[in-house]
Structure formats: C-alpha cells, structure tokens
Amino acid sequence: MGIITVDKSDHLFWLGRYTERVQTTLRYYLKTADLMLDHGTDDYAALCRKIGIPDIYGSGEAFRKKYPFDAKDSNSIISSLNRAYDNAIVMRDYIGTETMAYIQLAIDDVKHAEQSPAQIADLMLVIDHIYAFWGCANDLIDDEKIRNIMKLGKGMERLDLYLSLGVAKHEIKREYNRTKGFLKKSCLRYDEHILYTVDSLLSEPKFDHDNVKKLLRNLISK
C-alpha cells in the first residue's frame, strides 16, 4: 500500500479505539444492566462515573433504553459504532470490505436489539462481531504496519478504560506491555521519556491511575 500518511494513520488509530470502546463499555453495560434487572437497583450511575460520561439519564430504565441505542447521545454504544464505521469507510481500501462489513453487522445488531424483547442477549452479538472484525483484520490485512496502528488504538483505548474502571493492576500491566509492542512497531512518533515514566510508575506497588492516563494521552506525537 506504500506510505501511510498522517491522516490515514489517524483514521486507523481511531478505528481501533472506537471498536475497543464499544467492546469494553458494552461488556460493562451488559453486566450492570443484568444486575439492575436482577436486583431492581439503579447502579448505572457508578458506571457512568467510572467510564467518564455524564449522567444524562436520570434512572436505570432510561439508561438501559438510551445508552446502547441513542445516536443523539455522543457517548452511546451506537455513536461509537457509527464513528468506527466512518473511519472504516475512509480506510476501506486498506482494511478491505470484508473486515469493514463486521462493523456494519455490529450496527445492525444494535438496531435489531433496540426492538427486541431480549435486548441483553441480542446485544451480546455486537461483541461477537467486534471479535470477528479483529479476526478478519488479522487474517486479511497483509500490511503489518496497518494492523499495528489499529491495535495500538485498540490498546490505548483499553488502557484508558481499564485505568478508569479500576481493573486489576496485573491486567493493566499486561495490556500496557502489549500496547507498547504495537507502538514500537507502528512507526508512529512517540515520546520515549513518557514511555519511561509510565514504565517506572507501573513498577511501583501503588500508582496514580489518573497520572498514568494523562501521560498515555500525551504519548503519541501529532
């Protein structure tokens, strides 16, 4: 495919981020929605705080109805999927139409689930199609640099969310080490000093999650 321009790298990076945002936030949404249905509680507000979105819902019922399906809500699952698809469209010649098709299938899953009496079960299909998207990307995209930029975006988003959600330290370190590998093979410019600082912070018994997030957000040079 030749040289990947800065703009194309940006689209690939955000394609990786948005698909991961859907996958991780949907998994936590499904867990939260299931608990609310089982116990009749409104525990959704804690999830909103953890993933850094405003509580515009007011009740657990409104959250269950709007968060996956409301395209007017910029933080919703469907909004993230639409942004992933927008980036995929631009990069179709690089990632292939078959790879891109799995994002469209995930969008169709959300639309179908909105009208379904078994919304939680049907939304799980979205996660399946995101996994299929990544499997297809690994199998059909020959250019390793393209795959690494996409996986870098995926890893950065997962780290950002894991740090917010309070995921166990060993999981954060595992994702960080994998993402660092994708970064070094992506040929993108990054700040080696920030990488060294994050390495040092993660080696400490306790670390400031917000500080690590801030550093990672400034890692890649524009």
CSV table of C-alpha atoms in Angstrom, one decimal:
chain,number,residue,atom,x,y,z
A,1,MET,CA,0.0,0.0,0.0
A,2,GLY,CA,3.0,2.3,0.2
A,3,ILE,CA,3.4,5.2,2.6
A,4,ILE,CA,0.6,5.6,5.2
A,5,THR,CA,0.0,9.4,5.7
A,6,VAL,CA,-0.6,11.1,9.0
A,7,ASP,CA,-4.3,11.4,8.2
A,8,LYS,CA,-4.6,7.7,7.3
A,9,SER,CA,-2.7,6.7,10.4
A,10,ASP,CA,-5.2,8.8,12.4
A,11,HIS,CA,-8.2,7.0,10.9
A,12,LEU,CA,-6.6,3.6,11.6
A,13,PHE,CA,-5.8,4.6,15.1
A,14,TRP,CA,-9.3,5.8,15.9
A,15,LEU,CA,-10.8,2.8,14.1
A,16,GLY,CA,-9.0,0.7,16.7
A,17,ARG,CA,-10.0,3.0,19.6
A,18,TYR,CA,-13.7,3.1,18.7
A,19,THR,CA,-14.1,-0.6,18.2
A,20,GLU,CA,-12.5,-1.3,21.5
A,21,ARG,CA,-14.6,1.4,23.2
A,22,VAL,CA,-17.7,-0.4,22.0
A,23,GLN,CA,-16.4,-3.8,23.1
A,24,THR,CA,-15.3,-2.8,26.6
A,25,THR,CA,-18.1,-0.4,27.5
A,26,LEU,CA,-20.7,-2.8,26.2
A,27,ARG,CA,-19.3,-5.6,28.3
A,28,TYR,CA,-19.6,-3.5,31.4
A,29,TYR,CA,-23.0,-2.1,30.4
A,30,LEU,CA,-24.4,-5.7,30.0
A,31,LYS,CA,-23.1,-6.7,33.4
A,32,THR,CA,-24.6,-3.5,35.0
A,33,ALA,CA,-27.9,-3.9,33.2
A,34,ASP,CA,-28.2,-7.5,34.2
A,35,LEU,CA,-27.5,-6.7,37.9
A,36,MET,CA,-30.1,-3.9,37.8
A,37,LEU,CA,-32.7,-6.2,36.3
A,38,ASP,CA,-31.9,-8.9,38.9
A,39,HIS,CA,-31.9,-6.7,41.9
A,40,GLY,CA,-34.1,-3.8,40.9
A,41,THR,CA,-31.4,-1.2,41.6
A,42,ASP,CA,-30.2,1.9,39.8
A,43,ASP,CA,-26.4,1.2,39.8
A,44,TYR,CA,-25.8,2.7,36.4
A,45,ALA,CA,-24.6,6.0,37.8
A,46,ALA,CA,-21.4,4.3,39.2
A,47,LEU,CA,-20.6,3.0,35.7
A,48,CYS,CA,-21.1,6.5,34.2
A,49,ARG,CA,-18.6,7.9,36.7
A,50,LYS,CA,-16.1,5.2,36.0
A,51,ILE,CA,-16.1,5.5,32.2
A,52,GLY,CA,-16.2,9.3,32.4
A,53,ILE,CA,-19.5,10.0,30.8
A,54,PRO,CA,-22.2,12.5,32.1
A,55,ASP,CA,-25.2,11.0,33.8
A,56,ILE,CA,-27.9,12.4,31.4
A,57,TYR,CA,-30.2,9.5,32.0
A,58,GLY,CA,-31.8,10.1,35.4
A,59,SER,CA,-32.9,6.5,36.0
A,60,GLY,CA,-31.7,2.9,35.4
A,61,GLU,CA,-34.6,2.4,33.0
A,62,ALA,CA,-33.7,5.4,30.9
A,63,PHE,CA,-30.0,4.3,30.9
A,64,ARG,CA,-30.9,0.8,29.6
A,65,LYS,CA,-33.0,2.3,26.9
A,66,LYS,CA,-30.7,5.1,25.8
A,67,TYR,CA,-27.1,4.2,26.4
A,68,PRO,CA,-26.9,1.4,23.8
A,69,PHE,CA,-29.3,2.9,21.2
A,70,ASP,CA,-29.5,6.7,21.2
A,71,ALA,CA,-27.5,8.1,18.3
A,72,LYS,CA,-28.0,11.6,19.6
A,73,ASP,CA,-26.0,10.7,22.7
A,74,SER,CA,-22.4,11.1,21.7
A,75,ASN,CA,-21.3,8.6,24.4
A,76,SER,CA,-23.7,5.9,23.4
A,77,ILE,CA,-22.7,2.5,22.0
A,78,ILE,CA,-24.3,3.2,18.7
A,79,SER,CA,-22.5,6.5,18.4
A,80,SER,CA,-19.1,4.9,18.9
A,81,LEU,CA,-20.0,2.2,16.4
A,82,ASN,CA,-21.0,4.9,13.9
A,83,ARG,CA,-17.7,6.7,14.4
A,84,ALA,CA,-15.8,3.4,13.9
A,85,TYR,CA,-17.7,2.8,10.7
A,86,ASP,CA,-16.9,6.3,9.5
A,87,ASN,CA,-13.2,5.6,9.9
A,88,ALA,CA,-13.5,2.2,8.3
A,89,ILE,CA,-15.2,3.7,5.2
A,90,VAL,CA,-12.3,6.1,4.7
A,91,MET,CA,-9.8,3.2,5.1
A,92,ARG,CA,-11.8,0.6,3.1
A,93,ASP,CA,-9.0,0.2,0.5
A,94,TYR,CA,-6.5,-0.5,3.3
A,95,ILE,CA,-8.6,-2.8,5.6
A,96,GLY,CA,-10.9,-4.5,3.0
A,97,THR,CA,-14.6,-4.5,2.6
A,98,GLU,CA,-15.0,-7.9,4.4
A,99,THR,CA,-13.3,-6.5,7.5
A,100,MET,CA,-15.4,-3.4,7.4
A,101,ALA,CA,-18.6,-5.4,7.0
A,102,TYR,CA,-18.3,-6.7,10.6
A,103,ILE,CA,-18.7,-3.2,11.9
A,104,GLN,CA,-21.9,-2.8,9.8
A,105,LEU,CA,-23.1,-6.1,11.2
A,106,ALA,CA,-22.5,-4.8,14.7
A,107,ILE,CA,-24.5,-1.7,13.9
A,108,ASP,CA,-27.3,-3.9,12.6
A,109,ASP,CA,-27.2,-5.9,15.8
A,110,VAL,CA,-27.8,-2.8,17.9
A,111,LYS,CA,-30.7,-1.7,15.8
A,112,HIS,CA,-32.2,-5.1,16.0
A,113,ALA,CA,-31.7,-5.3,19.8
A,114,GLU,CA,-33.5,-2.0,20.3
A,115,GLN,CA,-36.7,-3.6,19.1
A,116,SER,CA,-36.1,-7.0,20.7
A,117,PRO,CA,-37.7,-8.3,23.9
A,118,ALA,CA,-34.3,-9.9,24.7
A,119,GLN,CA,-32.1,-6.9,24.4
A,120,ILE,CA,-29.2,-8.1,26.6
A,121,ALA,CA,-28.9,-11.4,24.8
A,122,ASP,CA,-29.1,-9.7,21.4
A,123,LEU,CA,-26.5,-7.0,22.3
A,124,MET,CA,-24.0,-9.8,23.0
A,125,LEU,CA,-23.9,-10.3,19.2
A,126,VAL,CA,-22.2,-6.9,18.9
A,127,ILE,CA,-19.3,-8.2,20.9
A,128,ASP,CA,-19.1,-11.3,18.7
A,129,HIS,CA,-19.0,-9.2,15.6
A,130,ILE,CA,-16.2,-7.0,17.0
A,131,TYR,CA,-14.2,-10.1,17.7
A,132,ALA,CA,-14.9,-11.2,14.2
A,133,PHE,CA,-13.7,-7.8,12.9
A,134,TRP,CA,-10.4,-8.2,14.6
A,135,GLY,CA,-10.0,-11.8,13.4
A,136,CYS,CA,-10.7,-10.7,9.9
A,137,ALA,CA,-8.2,-7.8,10.2
A,138,ASN,CA,-5.5,-10.2,11.4
A,139,ASP,CA,-6.2,-12.6,8.6
A,140,LEU,CA,-6.8,-10.4,5.6
A,141,ILE,CA,-4.7,-7.2,6.2
A,142,ASP,CA,-1.3,-8.0,4.9
A,143,ASP,CA,0.4,-4.8,5.9
A,144,GLU,CA,1.8,-5.3,9.4
A,145,LYS,CA,2.1,-1.5,9.9
A,146,ILE,CA,-1.7,-1.1,9.3
A,147,ARG,CA,-2.5,-3.8,11.8
A,148,ASN,CA,-0.2,-2.4,14.4
A,149,ILE,CA,-1.6,1.1,14.2
A,150,MET,CA,-5.1,-0.3,14.6
A,151,LYS,CA,-4.0,-2.5,17.5
A,152,LEU,CA,-2.2,0.5,19.1
A,153,GLY,CA,-5.5,2.4,19.0
A,154,LYS,CA,-7.3,-0.6,20.5
A,155,GLY,CA,-4.7,-1.0,23.3
A,156,MET,CA,-4.7,2.7,24.1
A,157,GLU,CA,-8.5,2.8,24.5
A,158,ARG,CA,-8.5,-0.4,26.6
A,159,LEU,CA,-5.8,1.1,28.9
A,160,ASP,CA,-7.7,4.3,29.2
A,161,LEU,CA,-10.9,2.4,30.2
A,162,TYR,CA,-9.2,-0.1,32.4
A,163,LEU,CA,-7.5,2.6,34.4
A,164,SER,CA,-10.9,4.3,34.9
A,165,LEU,CA,-12.7,1.1,35.7
A,166,GLY,CA,-10.2,0.1,38.4
A,167,VAL,CA,-9.2,-3.2,36.7
A,168,ALA,CA,-6.6,-5.2,38.5
A,169,LYS,CA,-3.0,-4.0,38.2
A,170,HIS,CA,-1.7,-7.1,36.6
A,171,GLU,CA,-4.3,-6.7,33.8
A,172,ILE,CA,-3.3,-3.1,33.3
A,173,LYS,CA,0.4,-4.0,33.1
A,174,ARG,CA,-0.4,-6.8,30.6
A,175,GLU,CA,-2.3,-4.5,28.3
A,176,TYR,CA,0.4,-1.8,28.6
A,177,ASN,CA,3.2,-4.2,27.6
A,178,ARG,CA,1.2,-5.5,24.6
A,179,THR,CA,0.3,-1.9,23.6
A,180,LYS,CA,3.9,-0.8,23.9
A,181,GLY,CA,4.9,-3.5,21.5
A,182,PHE,CA,2.3,-2.3,18.9
A,183,LEU,CA,3.5,1.3,19.4
A,184,LYS,CA,7.2,0.4,18.7
A,185,LYS,CA,6.2,-1.5,15.5
A,186,SER,CA,3.7,1.1,14.3
A,187,CYS,CA,6.4,3.6,13.0
A,188,LEU,CA,4.5,6.4,14.7
A,189,ARG,CA,6.4,9.1,16.6
A,190,TYR,CA,6.1,8.9,20.4
A,191,ASP,CA,7.8,10.4,23.4
A,192,GLU,CA,10.3,8.0,24.8
A,193,HIS,CA,10.5,9.9,28.1
A,194,ILE,CA,6.8,9.4,28.7
A,195,LEU,CA,7.2,5.7,28.0
A,196,TYR,CA,10.0,5.5,30.5
A,197,THR,CA,7.9,7.4,33.1
A,198,VAL,CA,4.9,5.1,32.7
A,199,ASP,CA,7.2,2.1,33.0
A,200,SER,CA,8.5,3.4,36.3
A,201,LEU,CA,5.0,4.2,37.6
A,202,LEU,CA,3.7,0.8,36.8
A,203,SER,CA,6.6,-0.9,38.6
A,204,GLU,CA,5.6,0.8,41.9
A,205,PRO,CA,3.4,-1.1,44.4
A,206,LYS,CA,0.8,1.7,44.1
A,207,PHE,CA,0.4,4.1,41.3
A,208,ASP,CA,-1.8,7.1,40.4
A,209,HIS,CA,-4.2,5.9,37.8
A,210,ASP,CA,-5.1,9.4,36.6
A,211,ASN,CA,-1.5,10.4,36.2
A,212,VAL,CA,-0.8,7.3,34.1
A,213,LYS,CA,-3.9,8.1,31.9
A,214,LYS,CA,-2.7,11.7,31.4
A,215,LEU,CA,0.8,10.5,30.4
A,216,LEU,CA,-0.5,7.9,27.9
A,217,ARG,CA,-2.8,10.5,26.3
A,218,ASN,CA,0.3,12.6,25.5
A,219,LEU,CA,2.5,9.7,24.4
A,220,ILE,CA,2.0,9.9,20.7
A,221,SER,CA,3.3,12.9,18.8
A,222,LYS,CA,1.0,14.7,16.5
